[in-house]
Coordinates of C-alpha atoms and ligand atoms in Angstrom, one line a residue:
M673 CA -52.2 53.2 69.5
T674 CA -53.0 53.2 73.1
A675 CA -51.1 55.2 75.8
A676 CA -50.1 51.9 77.4
L677 CA -48.0 51.0 74.4
N678 CA -44.3 50.3 75.3
I679 CA -42.3 52.3 72.8
Y680 CA -39.5 50.1 71.5
D681 CA -36.2 51.1 72.9
P682 CA -33.4 49.1 71.2
S683 CA -31.0 49.7 74.2
A684 CA -33.6 48.6 76.8
K685 CA -32.3 45.9 79.1
P686 CA -34.4 43.5 81.2
T687 CA -34.9 44.8 84.7
A688 CA -33.6 41.8 86.6
G689 CA -31.1 39.0 86.2
P690 CA -28.3 38.6 83.7
R691 CA -29.1 39.4 80.2
S692 CA -29.3 36.8 77.4
L693 CA -27.1 37.3 74.4
A694 CA -29.4 35.2 72.2
G695 CA -31.1 37.4 69.6
L696 CA -29.2 40.7 70.2
T697 CA -28.4 43.0 67.3
R698 CA -24.8 43.4 66.3
P699 CA -24.5 46.9 68.0
Q700 CA -26.1 45.5 71.2
M701 CA -23.6 42.6 71.1
L702 CA -20.7 45.0 70.9
E703 CA -22.1 47.1 73.8
A704 CA -22.6 43.9 75.8
M705 CA -18.9 42.9 75.4
K706 CA -17.8 46.4 76.4
S707 CA -20.1 46.4 79.4
A708 CA -18.6 43.0 80.5
G709 CA -15.1 44.7 80.6
V710 CA -13.7 43.5 77.3
E711 CA -11.1 46.1 76.3
D712 CA -12.2 48.4 73.6
R713 CA -9.6 47.2 71.0
K714 CA -10.7 43.6 71.5
A715 CA -14.4 44.2 71.8
K716 CA -15.2 44.2 68.1
M717 CA -13.6 40.9 67.5
R718 CA -15.1 39.3 70.6
A719 CA -18.5 40.5 69.6
E720 CA -18.1 38.9 66.2
Q721 CA -16.9 35.6 67.7
V722 CA -19.8 35.5 70.1
W723 CA -22.3 36.6 67.5
R724 CA -21.3 33.6 65.3
W725 CA -21.5 31.1 68.2
V726 CA -24.9 32.3 69.2
H727 CA -26.6 33.0 65.8
H728 CA -24.8 30.5 63.5
H729 CA -24.1 27.6 65.9
G730 CA -27.0 28.2 68.3
V731 CA -24.8 27.3 71.3
T732 CA -26.5 27.3 74.7
D733 CA -23.3 27.0 76.7
F734 CA -20.3 29.5 76.8
E735 CA -18.0 26.5 77.2
A736 CA -18.7 25.6 73.6
M737 CA -17.1 28.8 72.4
T738 CA -13.7 27.1 71.7
N739 CA -12.0 30.0 70.0
I740 CA -12.4 32.2 73.1
A741 CA -10.0 31.8 76.0
K742 CA -11.3 29.7 79.0
D743 CA -11.1 32.6 81.5
Q744 CA -12.9 34.8 79.1
R745 CA -15.6 32.3 78.6
G746 CA -15.9 32.2 82.4
S747 CA -16.3 35.9 82.7
L748 CA -18.9 36.0 79.9
A749 CA -20.9 33.2 81.7
K750 CA -20.9 35.3 84.8
A751 CA -22.1 38.4 83.1
F752 CA -24.7 36.9 80.6
T753 CA -26.8 33.9 79.8
L754 CA -27.6 32.3 76.4
A755 CA -31.2 31.5 77.6
R756 CA -34.2 31.6 75.3
P757 CA -37.6 32.7 76.5
E758 CA -39.6 29.8 78.0
I759 CA -41.9 27.7 75.8
V760 CA -45.0 27.3 77.8
E761 CA -46.8 25.1 75.3
R762 CA -45.7 23.2 72.2
L763 CA -48.2 21.6 70.0
V764 CA -47.7 19.5 66.9
S765 CA -50.5 19.2 64.3
V766 CA -51.4 16.1 62.4
D767 CA -50.2 18.0 59.3
G768 CA -46.8 18.7 60.8
T769 CA -47.5 22.4 61.8
R770 CA -45.9 23.2 65.1
K771 CA -47.1 25.9 67.4
Y772 CA -45.2 27.4 70.3
L773 CA -46.6 29.5 73.0
I774 CA -43.7 31.6 74.3
R775 CA -43.5 33.4 77.6
L776 CA -41.5 36.6 77.2
A777 CA -42.2 37.9 80.7
P778 CA -44.8 37.1 83.3
G779 CA -48.2 37.6 81.6
V780 CA -46.6 38.5 78.3
E781 CA -47.0 35.6 75.8
C782 CA -46.8 35.3 72.1
E783 CA -47.3 32.6 69.5
T784 CA -45.0 31.3 66.8
V785 CA -46.1 28.8 64.2
Y786 CA -43.8 26.6 62.0
I787 CA -45.5 25.6 58.8
P788 CA -43.7 22.9 56.8
D789 CA -43.8 22.7 53.0
V790 CA -44.0 26.4 52.2
G791 CA -41.6 28.1 49.8
K792 CA -38.6 26.0 49.3
S793 CA -39.1 24.2 52.5
G794 CA -40.8 25.7 55.5
A795 CA -42.0 29.0 56.9
L796 CA -41.9 30.4 60.4
C797 CA -44.8 32.7 61.2
V798 CA -43.6 35.2 63.9
S799 CA -45.4 37.6 66.1
S800 CA -44.4 41.3 66.3
Q801 CA -46.8 42.4 69.1
V802 CA -48.7 40.7 71.9
G803 CA -52.3 41.5 71.0
C804 CA -53.2 44.1 68.5
T805 CA -54.5 47.7 68.6
L806 CA -56.6 47.1 65.4
N807 CA -59.9 45.4 65.4
C808 CA -60.4 43.6 62.1
T809 CA -63.8 42.0 62.6
F810 CA -62.9 38.5 61.3
C811 CA -59.6 38.2 63.4
H812 CA -59.4 36.6 66.8
T813 CA -56.2 38.4 67.7
G814 CA -58.0 41.7 67.0
T815 CA -60.4 41.0 69.9
Q816 CA -57.5 41.3 72.3
K817 CA -56.0 44.4 73.6
L818 CA -52.4 45.2 72.8
V819 CA -50.2 44.1 75.7
R820 CA -47.0 45.4 74.2
N821 CA -44.6 45.6 71.3
L822 CA -42.0 42.9 71.1
T823 CA -38.3 43.8 71.0
A824 CA -36.1 42.8 68.1
Q825 CA -34.5 40.3 70.5
E826 CA -37.9 38.8 71.3
I827 CA -38.7 38.5 67.6
A828 CA -35.4 36.9 66.7
A829 CA -35.7 34.6 69.7
Q830 CA -38.8 33.0 68.1
V831 CA -36.6 31.8 65.3
I832 CA -33.9 30.6 67.7
I833 CA -36.5 28.6 69.7
A834 CA -37.9 27.0 66.5
R835 CA -34.4 26.1 65.3
D836 CA -33.6 24.5 68.7
D837 CA -36.8 22.5 68.4
L838 CA -36.2 21.5 64.8
E839 CA -32.5 20.8 65.5
E840 CA -31.2 22.9 62.7
W841 CA -28.0 24.4 64.1
P842 CA -25.5 25.3 62.7
T843 CA -27.0 27.5 60.0
S844 CA -25.0 25.8 57.3
A845 CA -26.8 22.5 57.9
E846 CA -28.3 21.0 54.7
N847 CA -32.0 20.8 54.0
R848 CA -33.0 23.6 56.3
K849 CA -36.5 23.4 57.6
I850 CA -37.0 27.1 58.2
T851 CA -36.2 28.8 54.9
N852 CA -38.8 31.6 55.0
I853 CA -40.0 34.0 57.7
V854 CA -43.5 35.5 57.6
F855 CA -44.6 38.3 59.9
M856 CA -48.1 37.0 60.0
G857 CA -48.5 36.1 63.7
M858 CA -50.0 38.3 66.3
G859 CA -49.9 42.1 65.9
E860 CA -49.4 44.8 63.3
P861 CA -45.7 44.8 62.3
L862 CA -45.8 48.3 60.9
Y863 CA -46.8 49.6 64.3
N864 CA -43.5 48.2 65.6
L865 CA -41.3 48.9 62.6
D866 CA -38.0 49.7 64.5
A867 CA -38.0 46.3 66.2
V868 CA -39.2 44.5 63.1
S869 CA -36.5 46.1 61.0
D870 CA -33.7 45.3 63.6
S871 CA -35.0 41.7 63.9
I872 CA -34.7 41.4 60.1
D873 CA -31.1 42.6 60.3
I874 CA -30.4 39.9 62.9
M875 CA -32.1 37.1 61.0
S876 CA -30.7 38.0 57.6
D877 CA -27.1 38.4 58.7
G878 CA -24.9 36.0 56.7
D879 CA -22.7 35.2 59.7
G880 CA -25.8 34.2 61.7
M881 CA -29.2 32.8 60.7
A882 CA -28.6 33.8 57.1
I883 CA -32.2 33.9 56.0
G884 CA -32.4 36.0 52.8
R885 CA -34.3 39.3 53.0
R886 CA -36.4 38.3 50.0
R887 CA -37.4 35.2 51.9
M888 CA -39.0 37.4 54.6
T889 CA -42.5 38.7 54.2
V890 CA -44.0 41.4 56.3
S891 CA -47.8 41.5 56.3
T892 CA -49.7 44.7 57.1
S893 CA -53.3 45.6 57.4
G894 CA -52.4 48.8 55.5
V895 CA -50.4 51.3 57.6
V896 CA -49.8 53.5 54.6
P897 CA -47.3 56.0 56.0
K898 CA -44.9 53.1 57.0
I899 CA -45.0 51.0 53.8
Q900 CA -42.2 52.8 51.9
E901 CA -40.0 52.9 55.0
L902 CA -40.5 49.1 55.5
G903 CA -39.2 48.6 52.0
T904 CA -36.2 50.9 52.2
R905 CA -35.1 49.8 55.7
T906 CA -35.7 46.0 55.3
R907 CA -35.9 45.1 51.7
A908 CA -38.4 42.4 52.8
M909 CA -41.3 41.3 50.7
L910 CA -44.6 43.0 51.3
A911 CA -48.0 41.4 52.0
I912 CA -51.2 43.3 52.3
S913 CA -54.3 42.1 54.1
L914 CA -56.8 43.5 51.6
H915 CA -60.0 41.4 52.1
A916 CA -62.3 43.8 50.3
T917 CA -62.3 45.8 47.0
N918 CA -64.4 48.8 48.0
D919 CA -64.0 51.2 50.9
D920 CA -67.5 50.6 52.3
L921 CA -66.8 46.9 53.0
R922 CA -63.2 47.3 53.9
D923 CA -64.1 50.0 56.5
V924 CA -66.1 47.3 58.2
L925 CA -63.6 44.4 57.9
V926 CA -60.4 46.3 58.4
P927 CA -61.4 49.5 60.3
L928 CA -57.9 51.0 59.7
N929 CA -59.3 51.5 56.2
K930 CA -61.2 54.5 57.4
K931 CA -57.9 56.2 58.1
Y932 CA -56.1 54.9 55.0
P933 CA -58.6 54.1 52.2
I934 CA -57.9 51.7 49.4
A935 CA -56.8 54.3 46.8
E936 CA -54.1 55.6 49.2
L937 CA -53.1 52.1 50.0
M938 CA -52.7 51.1 46.4
D939 CA -50.6 54.2 45.7
A940 CA -48.2 53.2 48.6
I941 CA -48.0 49.7 47.3
R942 CA -47.2 50.8 43.7
A943 CA -44.3 52.8 45.2
Y944 CA -42.9 49.9 47.2
P945 CA -39.1 49.7 46.6
G946 CA -37.9 46.8 44.6
L947 CA -41.3 45.7 43.3
N948 CA -41.1 43.7 40.0
N949 CA -42.3 40.5 38.4
S950 CA -40.0 38.3 40.5
N951 CA -40.7 40.3 43.7
R952 CA -44.4 40.6 43.9
V953 CA -46.7 41.9 46.5
T954 CA -48.9 39.3 48.2
F955 CA -52.5 40.2 48.6
E956 CA -54.3 38.3 51.3
Y957 CA -58.0 37.9 50.9
V958 CA -60.0 36.0 53.5
M959 CA -63.1 34.2 52.1
L960 CA -66.2 35.2 54.1
K961 CA -69.4 33.6 53.1
G962 CA -71.8 36.1 51.4
V963 CA -69.6 39.0 52.5
N964 CA -66.8 39.4 50.0
D965 CA -66.8 36.2 47.9
S966 CA -69.0 37.0 44.8
P967 CA -67.7 36.7 41.2
A968 CA -68.3 40.4 40.9
E969 CA -65.9 41.0 43.7
A970 CA -63.3 38.7 42.1
R971 CA -63.5 40.8 39.0
A972 CA -63.2 44.0 41.0
L973 CA -60.1 42.6 42.6
V974 CA -58.6 41.9 39.2
Q975 CA -59.3 45.5 38.2
L976 CA -57.9 46.9 41.4
L977 CA -54.6 45.1 41.0
K978 CA -54.0 46.0 37.4
G979 CA -50.4 46.9 36.8
V980 CA -49.2 45.9 40.2
P981 CA -46.9 42.8 40.3
S982 CA -49.1 40.7 42.6
K983 CA -49.9 37.3 44.0
I984 CA -53.2 36.7 45.6
N985 CA -53.6 34.4 48.6
L986 CA -57.2 33.3 49.1
I987 CA -57.5 32.4 52.8
P988 CA -60.5 30.2 53.8
F989 CA -61.9 32.0 56.9
N990 CA -60.9 30.2 60.1
P991 CA -63.7 30.4 62.5
W992 CA -63.3 31.1 66.2
P993 CA -65.9 30.9 69.0
G994 CA -68.3 33.8 68.6
S995 CA -66.9 34.9 65.2
P996 CA -69.6 36.8 63.2
Y997 CA -68.6 35.2 59.9
E998 CA -68.6 31.8 58.1
C999 CA -66.2 30.5 55.6
S1000 CA -67.3 30.6 52.0
D1001 CA -68.3 27.3 50.4
W1002 CA -65.6 25.5 48.6
E1003 CA -67.2 25.9 45.1
T1004 CA -67.5 29.7 45.7
I1005 CA -63.8 29.9 46.6
E1006 CA -62.9 27.9 43.5
T1007 CA -65.1 30.1 41.2
F1008 CA -63.4 33.2 42.8
A1009 CA -59.9 31.7 42.3
E1010 CA -60.7 30.8 38.7
I1011 CA -61.7 34.4 37.8
V1012 CA -58.5 35.7 39.4
N1013 CA -56.4 33.0 37.7
R1014 CA -57.8 33.6 34.3
A1015 CA -56.8 37.2 34.7
G1016 CA -53.2 36.0 35.0
Y1017 CA -52.7 36.1 38.7
A1018 CA -51.4 33.2 40.7
S1019 CA -54.1 32.7 43.3
P1020 CA -53.4 29.7 45.5
I1021 CA -56.1 28.9 48.0
R1022 CA -54.2 28.7 51.3
T1023 CA -55.0 25.3 52.8
P1024 CA -55.7 25.9 56.4
R1025 CA -52.8 24.5 58.4
G1026 CA -52.7 23.4 62.0
R1027 CA -56.4 24.0 62.6
D1028 CA -56.5 21.1 65.1
I1029 CA -54.0 23.0 67.3
F1030 CA -55.6 26.4 66.6
A1031 CA -52.5 27.6 64.7
A1032 CA -54.3 28.8 61.6
C1033 CA -54.5 32.4 60.5
G1034 CA -56.4 34.6 62.8
Q1035 CA -56.8 31.9 65.5
L1036 CA -53.7 32.8 67.5
K1037 CA -53.3 33.4 71.1
S1038 CA -56.8 33.5 72.7
E1039 CA -57.5 29.9 71.5
S1040 CA -54.5 28.7 73.4
E1041 CA -55.7 30.7 76.4
R1042 CA -59.0 29.1 76.1
L1043 CA -57.5 25.6 75.7
R1044 CA -55.3 26.0 78.7
A1045 CA -58.3 27.4 80.7
S1046 CA -60.4 24.4 79.8
A1047 CA -57.5 22.0 80.5
R1048 CA -57.2 23.5 84.0
K1049 CA -60.9 23.0 84.5
G1050 CA -60.8 19.4 83.3
Ligands
SAH1477 N1 -51.6 42.3 61.4 C1 -51.0 41.9 60.2 C2 -50.3 40.6 60.3 C3 -51.2 39.4 60.6 S1 -51.2 38.4 59.2 C4 -52.0 41.9 59.1 O1 -53.2 42.0 59.4 O2 -51.7 41.8 58.0 C5 -52.4 37.3 59.5 C6 -53.3 37.2 58.2 O3 -54.4 36.3 58.6 C7 -53.9 38.5 57.8 O4 -54.0 38.6 56.4 C8 -55.2 38.5 58.5 O5 -56.1 39.4 57.9 C9 -55.6 37.0 58.3 N2 -56.7 36.6 59.2 C10 -57.0 37.1 60.4 N3 -58.0 36.4 61.0 C11 -58.3 35.4 60.1 C12 -59.2 34.3 60.2 N4 -60.1 34.2 61.2 N5 -59.3 33.5 59.1 C13 -58.4 33.6 58.1 N6 -57.5 34.6 58.0 C14 -57.4 35.5 59.0
SF4_1478 FE1 -54.5 43.0 64.0 FE2 -53.8 41.8 61.6 FE3 -55.7 40.8 63.2 FE4 -56.2 43.0 61.9 S1 -55.8 41.0 61.0 S2 -56.7 42.6 64.1 S3 -54.2 44.0 62.0 S4 -53.5 41.0 63.7

């Protein structure tokens, strides 16, 4: 990690302007009530009431908080806002995928992608950092320097924003569109585990957004020393960006492998808390033409995963301008998938979603910068 990295401080407050209550953790909400002068003996109840209005009902106006006395609502409105970070760009793909470019602070922007028809209904792909310190050679986000870690509030706000847009407040509404959360946007979640863990507490709270912990998947490129901690703190599902079955190749594709080679990674995965046949690890494997897509590699993958309750996600490579790879041919991907399937692993080929709006895996952030730059020129 670079020296410029903002270490996550859960008590950090924005430097200017009233603070938004949307996306705070429970302890932060309690602190906020006390700081606004609510008496200590009432603060807990008030925090619980406000929490529910904000995270269950999604209200954007203190006046809607009808179980709080009018004068109290007035003083809360003076001290706080219910504002969300600004959406600077909202794109809807022909396949229904929605991408939001969200401004967290001047010059600090992240992307969030809503993907319909995943899991029971739809998944929201959230970012945990702006940029990334790692440099996976096939990933566009990896070509960008880390700007900073997101706070738990900023991660939770991505869900709040998407729910506003999809009009799914209150939480109890039927046929919810966002049923799953995947930490597969920008950044390496395990380099920001405190905020990721707090955000999972916020999003899974039954009195708020109520998204089950087992419906949240955290994807890592393999930060071995943090894998166990992820499991014990969050009880979320684990996804591993594997992409290669031997260290020589993985060292090139995912340079973090030089620090934490495959054998160590596999040991950490086997020890992941709560792993069993109904809670499997997802292995992501990007299909790169002539690089990692041979039948021999499919067989090596099967060998490597022996005894680990796994699902394999084959991701057709999404190209980006200047990317040094091509996507494998369709027949090659099918042959690969067949070998893995025959060995008893579910291995769906992930259909690229939202390619027309540059929302597909590995295309995030800089594409939108480029699009906006060209729009400005035109
Ligand atoms: N940093 C974390 C979370 C990002 S998840 C991680 O690497 O796991 C995004 C997934 O998309 C990862 O599996 C990543 O390896 C994959 N990916 C990155 N660039 C891609 C590209 N150009 N095409 C397809 N998949 C890509
Ligand atoms: Fe970072 Fe993940 Fe991209 Fe690698 S694949 S550069 S870890 S975002």
